[in-house]
């Protein structure tokens, strides 16, 4: 007796091979049968006629670290996209490791720098072991894998000031990283526009990357620049990869600002050259032309030294130099008219959903001065969308087979009573949108597109038993209508379910059926060392 029999589906197995018709049998969380005429009794039968049966989508770049811990909060927006596994802790700021000294600032950084809506939640887990237990008590909607944020690690060991570590501090960071990797973290993330990760230098990164290499764990990076200095930023990271042989994963690859537009081929050529020399470099991307981060991303690193509280003190009486630097970064991102304020956390509700130029005008201030006033009012955290990317670059990057898809988003419920703001639509539509774009623009075959969101991220993460459909693999499966799959979320109305996703099966259990979440959450923490 099977647990689940999926009948009449079309298998796209993730390897890039051509699709084929077959029935799939699942027992005890594992794919146990794949055969054309398979007809064994099963506890549940799913008719997948005219549907694609794919491995579950892997969101390799996510920030849902704390989503499972909200009370009365359904983690829906990732599951409804067909995602079975999220990798959290990206962009240099994870919810752990923490200690009594760093906990408050780490929480502020998650809420401020990464613009996560935490509503008073505190990052309370000291280690990945605590986190796995915590998720055991409060299961996630999907499985979760964890990266150690370099900023969190640094803050935990040496605080949040702009300075290099002492020899002892660097050793303590390496030891703590080693401990978390031993206990199951998939790697470490750098966030080189976000203090305190951005205070690190090449020497520090190489020491830590060697620890990662020892565990065959990955190094992900939000690069130091994605605009004017993007080529230097790539060079910096290639040096780390060269010196440590770590697997480098460049996060949300893109070119910010008009002067950079049209350089995607040049950027890709640089990365491909490194790959041709034998360096392990892969990337991820979200399929949008607007970015999303805190308004403080326009504030220079030196003005953020000491954490959000210290930054607000400097912003309260901004020097001429500080205002000039904010203005320069604002122009790099397209100017105040391209910055959409997502939420002021009830401090200036009339500006939620308004562009920064209009908010500044209403305040009768220059836009750079308005940045300081708004950030101070909201304790340093104002999520914004920046419309600063070119569609053609996005498509050029998307065509590459070594670049996977990562939402850079957060697992939200679809309940407008719980989410009063309008977050970036990437949290709701990234994966359906990717499949929709590749279909509509005929960028690649469905088989190639599926490989980029299943087998490729699984291989990068070292997940040997997930990411493809074969007998003996874990039963993470997404069943969808390839002709109908579409993103319905937008910048003005984000909380919309995508079309075309019918079933999501995680570890052999049905999490989404006929397009709706079923039963209690059962997602758990996957540990790297188990593979
Ligand atoms: Zn980032
Ligand atoms: Zn991110």
PDB file of C-alpha atoms in Angstrom, residues 287-386:
ATOM      1  CA  UNK A 287      12.684  38.020 -11.676  1.00  0.00           C
ATOM      2  CA  UNK A 288      11.806  41.672 -10.991  1.00  0.00           C
ATOM      3  CA  UNK A 289      13.059  45.105 -12.025  1.00  0.00           C
ATOM      4  CA  UNK A 290      12.606  46.650  -8.569  1.00  0.00           C
ATOM      5  CA  UNK A 291      14.776  45.826  -5.569  1.00  0.00           C
ATOM      6  CA  UNK A 292      13.606  45.969  -1.973  1.00  0.00           C
ATOM      7  CA  UNK A 293      15.548  46.876   1.127  1.00  0.00           C
ATOM      8  CA  UNK A 294      15.633  49.319   3.995  1.00  0.00           C
ATOM      9  CA  UNK A 295      15.772  53.071   3.383  1.00  0.00           C
ATOM     10  CA  UNK A 296      18.984  52.898   5.447  1.00  0.00           C
ATOM     11  CA  UNK A 297      20.665  51.236   2.446  1.00  0.00           C
ATOM     12  CA  UNK A 298      21.215  54.843   1.300  1.00  0.00           C
ATOM     13  CA  UNK A 299      23.037  55.715   4.543  1.00  0.00           C
ATOM     14  CA  UNK A 300      26.832  55.172   4.383  1.00  0.00           C
ATOM     15  CA  UNK A 301      28.366  52.391   6.490  1.00  0.00           C
ATOM     16  CA  UNK A 302      30.357  54.733   8.749  1.00  0.00           C
ATOM     17  CA  UNK A 303      27.133  56.430   9.825  1.00  0.00           C
ATOM     18  CA  UNK A 304      25.689  53.043  10.840  1.00  0.00           C
ATOM     19  CA  UNK A 305      28.588  52.041  13.112  1.00  0.00           C
ATOM     20  CA  UNK A 306      27.333  50.760  16.476  1.00  0.00           C
ATOM     21  CA  UNK A 307      23.939  49.587  15.196  1.00  0.00           C
ATOM     22  CA  UNK A 308      20.562  51.197  14.400  1.00  0.00           C
ATOM     23  CA  UNK A 309      20.359  53.254  17.611  1.00  0.00           C
ATOM     24  CA  UNK A 310      23.755  54.863  17.013  1.00  0.00           C
ATOM     25  CA  UNK A 311      22.790  55.500  13.367  1.00  0.00           C
ATOM     26  CA  UNK A 312      19.617  57.322  14.412  1.00  0.00           C
ATOM     27  CA  UNK A 313      21.639  59.579  16.715  1.00  0.00           C
ATOM     28  CA  UNK A 314      23.819  60.603  13.742  1.00  0.00           C
ATOM     29  CA  UNK A 315      20.772  61.037  11.489  1.00  0.00           C
ATOM     30  CA  UNK A 316      19.080  63.282  14.065  1.00  0.00           C
ATOM     31  CA  UNK A 317      21.772  65.922  13.452  1.00  0.00           C
ATOM     32  CA  UNK A 318      23.073  65.059   9.972  1.00  0.00           C
ATOM     33  CA  UNK A 319      26.373  66.560   8.859  1.00  0.00           C
ATOM     34  CA  UNK A 320      26.687  68.051   5.377  1.00  0.00           C
ATOM     35  CA  UNK A 321      28.945  65.140   4.445  1.00  0.00           C
ATOM     36  CA  UNK A 322      26.314  62.600   5.544  1.00  0.00           C
ATOM     37  CA  UNK A 323      23.556  64.306   3.536  1.00  0.00           C
ATOM     38  CA  UNK A 324      25.806  64.413   0.456  1.00  0.00           C
ATOM     39  CA  UNK A 325      26.568  60.692   0.714  1.00  0.00           C
ATOM     40  CA  UNK A 326      22.871  59.839   1.105  1.00  0.00           C
ATOM     41  CA  UNK A 327      22.117  61.951  -1.971  1.00  0.00           C
ATOM     42  CA  UNK A 328      24.806  60.185  -4.043  1.00  0.00           C
ATOM     43  CA  UNK A 329      23.497  56.720  -3.136  1.00  0.00           C
ATOM     44  CA  UNK A 330      19.925  57.862  -3.811  1.00  0.00           C
ATOM     45  CA  UNK A 331      20.937  58.997  -7.308  1.00  0.00           C
ATOM     46  CA  UNK A 332      22.692  55.652  -7.889  1.00  0.00           C
ATOM     47  CA  UNK A 333      19.387  53.981  -7.144  1.00  0.00           C
ATOM     48  CA  UNK A 334      17.529  56.131  -9.650  1.00  0.00           C
ATOM     49  CA  UNK A 335      16.614  59.175  -7.542  1.00  0.00           C
ATOM     50  CA  UNK A 336      13.872  59.911  -5.000  1.00  0.00           C
ATOM     51  CA  UNK A 337      11.106  59.383  -7.579  1.00  0.00           C
ATOM     52  CA  UNK A 338      12.133  55.723  -7.931  1.00  0.00           C
ATOM     53  CA  UNK A 339      12.045  54.960  -4.200  1.00  0.00           C
ATOM     54  CA  UNK A 340       8.660  53.639  -3.078  1.00  0.00           C
ATOM     55  CA  UNK A 341       8.055  53.733   0.688  1.00  0.00           C
ATOM     56  CA  UNK A 342       6.475  50.427   1.741  1.00  0.00           C
ATOM     57  CA  UNK A 343       5.885  51.178   5.426  1.00  0.00           C
ATOM     58  CA  UNK A 344       6.801  53.814   7.996  1.00  0.00           C
ATOM     59  CA  UNK A 345       5.565  51.510  10.780  1.00  0.00           C
ATOM     60  CA  UNK A 346       2.634  53.867  11.531  1.00  0.00           C
ATOM     61  CA  UNK A 347       4.943  56.852  12.049  1.00  0.00           C
ATOM     62  CA  UNK A 348       3.871  58.574   8.801  1.00  0.00           C
ATOM     63  CA  UNK A 349       1.007  56.392   7.511  1.00  0.00           C
ATOM     64  CA  UNK A 350       0.210  58.989   4.842  1.00  0.00           C
ATOM     65  CA  UNK A 351       3.535  58.111   3.164  1.00  0.00           C
ATOM     66  CA  UNK A 352       2.995  54.326   2.971  1.00  0.00           C
ATOM     67  CA  UNK A 353       2.849  53.467  -0.736  1.00  0.00           C
ATOM     68  CA  UNK A 354       4.148  56.929  -1.718  1.00  0.00           C
ATOM     69  CA  UNK A 355       7.428  57.705  -3.516  1.00  0.00           C
ATOM     70  CA  UNK A 356      10.163  59.472  -1.564  1.00  0.00           C
ATOM     71  CA  UNK A 357      10.103  62.621  -3.742  1.00  0.00           C
ATOM     72  CA  UNK A 358       6.422  63.163  -2.892  1.00  0.00           C
ATOM     73  CA  UNK A 359       6.972  62.453   0.817  1.00  0.00           C
ATOM     74  CA  UNK A 360       9.880  64.942   0.877  1.00  0.00           C
ATOM     75  CA  UNK A 361       7.732  67.564  -0.824  1.00  0.00           C
ATOM     76  CA  UNK A 362       4.973  67.077   1.742  1.00  0.00           C
ATOM     77  CA  UNK A 363       7.553  67.495   4.517  1.00  0.00           C
ATOM     78  CA  UNK A 364       8.976  70.527   2.736  1.00  0.00           C
ATOM     79  CA  UNK A 365      12.455  68.968   2.831  1.00  0.00           C
ATOM     80  CA  UNK A 366      15.121  67.921   0.351  1.00  0.00           C
ATOM     81  CA  UNK A 367      14.789  64.144  -0.254  1.00  0.00           C
ATOM     82  CA  UNK A 368      18.105  63.341   1.513  1.00  0.00           C
ATOM     83  CA  UNK A 369      16.931  65.279   4.578  1.00  0.00           C
ATOM     84  CA  UNK A 370      13.579  63.470   4.432  1.00  0.00           C
ATOM     85  CA  UNK A 371      15.513  60.163   4.571  1.00  0.00           C
ATOM     86  CA  UNK A 372      17.072  61.189   7.889  1.00  0.00           C
ATOM     87  CA  UNK A 373      13.768  62.402   9.356  1.00  0.00           C
ATOM     88  CA  UNK A 374      11.789  59.309   8.313  1.00  0.00           C
ATOM     89  CA  UNK A 375      14.466  56.844   9.437  1.00  0.00           C
ATOM     90  CA  UNK A 376      14.786  58.545  12.833  1.00  0.00           C
ATOM     91  CA  UNK A 377      11.013  58.427  13.313  1.00  0.00           C
ATOM     92  CA  UNK A 378      10.923  54.689  12.511  1.00  0.00           C
ATOM     93  CA  UNK A 379      13.993  53.756  14.606  1.00  0.00           C
ATOM     94  CA  UNK A 380      16.092  53.102  11.510  1.00  0.00           C
ATOM     95  CA  UNK A 381      13.777  50.712   9.665  1.00  0.00           C
ATOM     96  CA  UNK A 382      11.684  51.719   6.644  1.00  0.00           C
ATOM     97  CA  UNK A 383      11.193  49.058   3.953  1.00  0.00           C
ATOM     98  CA  UNK A 384      11.296  50.505   0.430  1.00  0.00           C
ATOM     99  CA  UNK A 385      11.117  49.285  -3.172  1.00  0.00           C
ATOM    100  CA  UNK A 386      13.670  50.806  -5.558  1.00  0.00           C
TER     101      UNK A 386
END
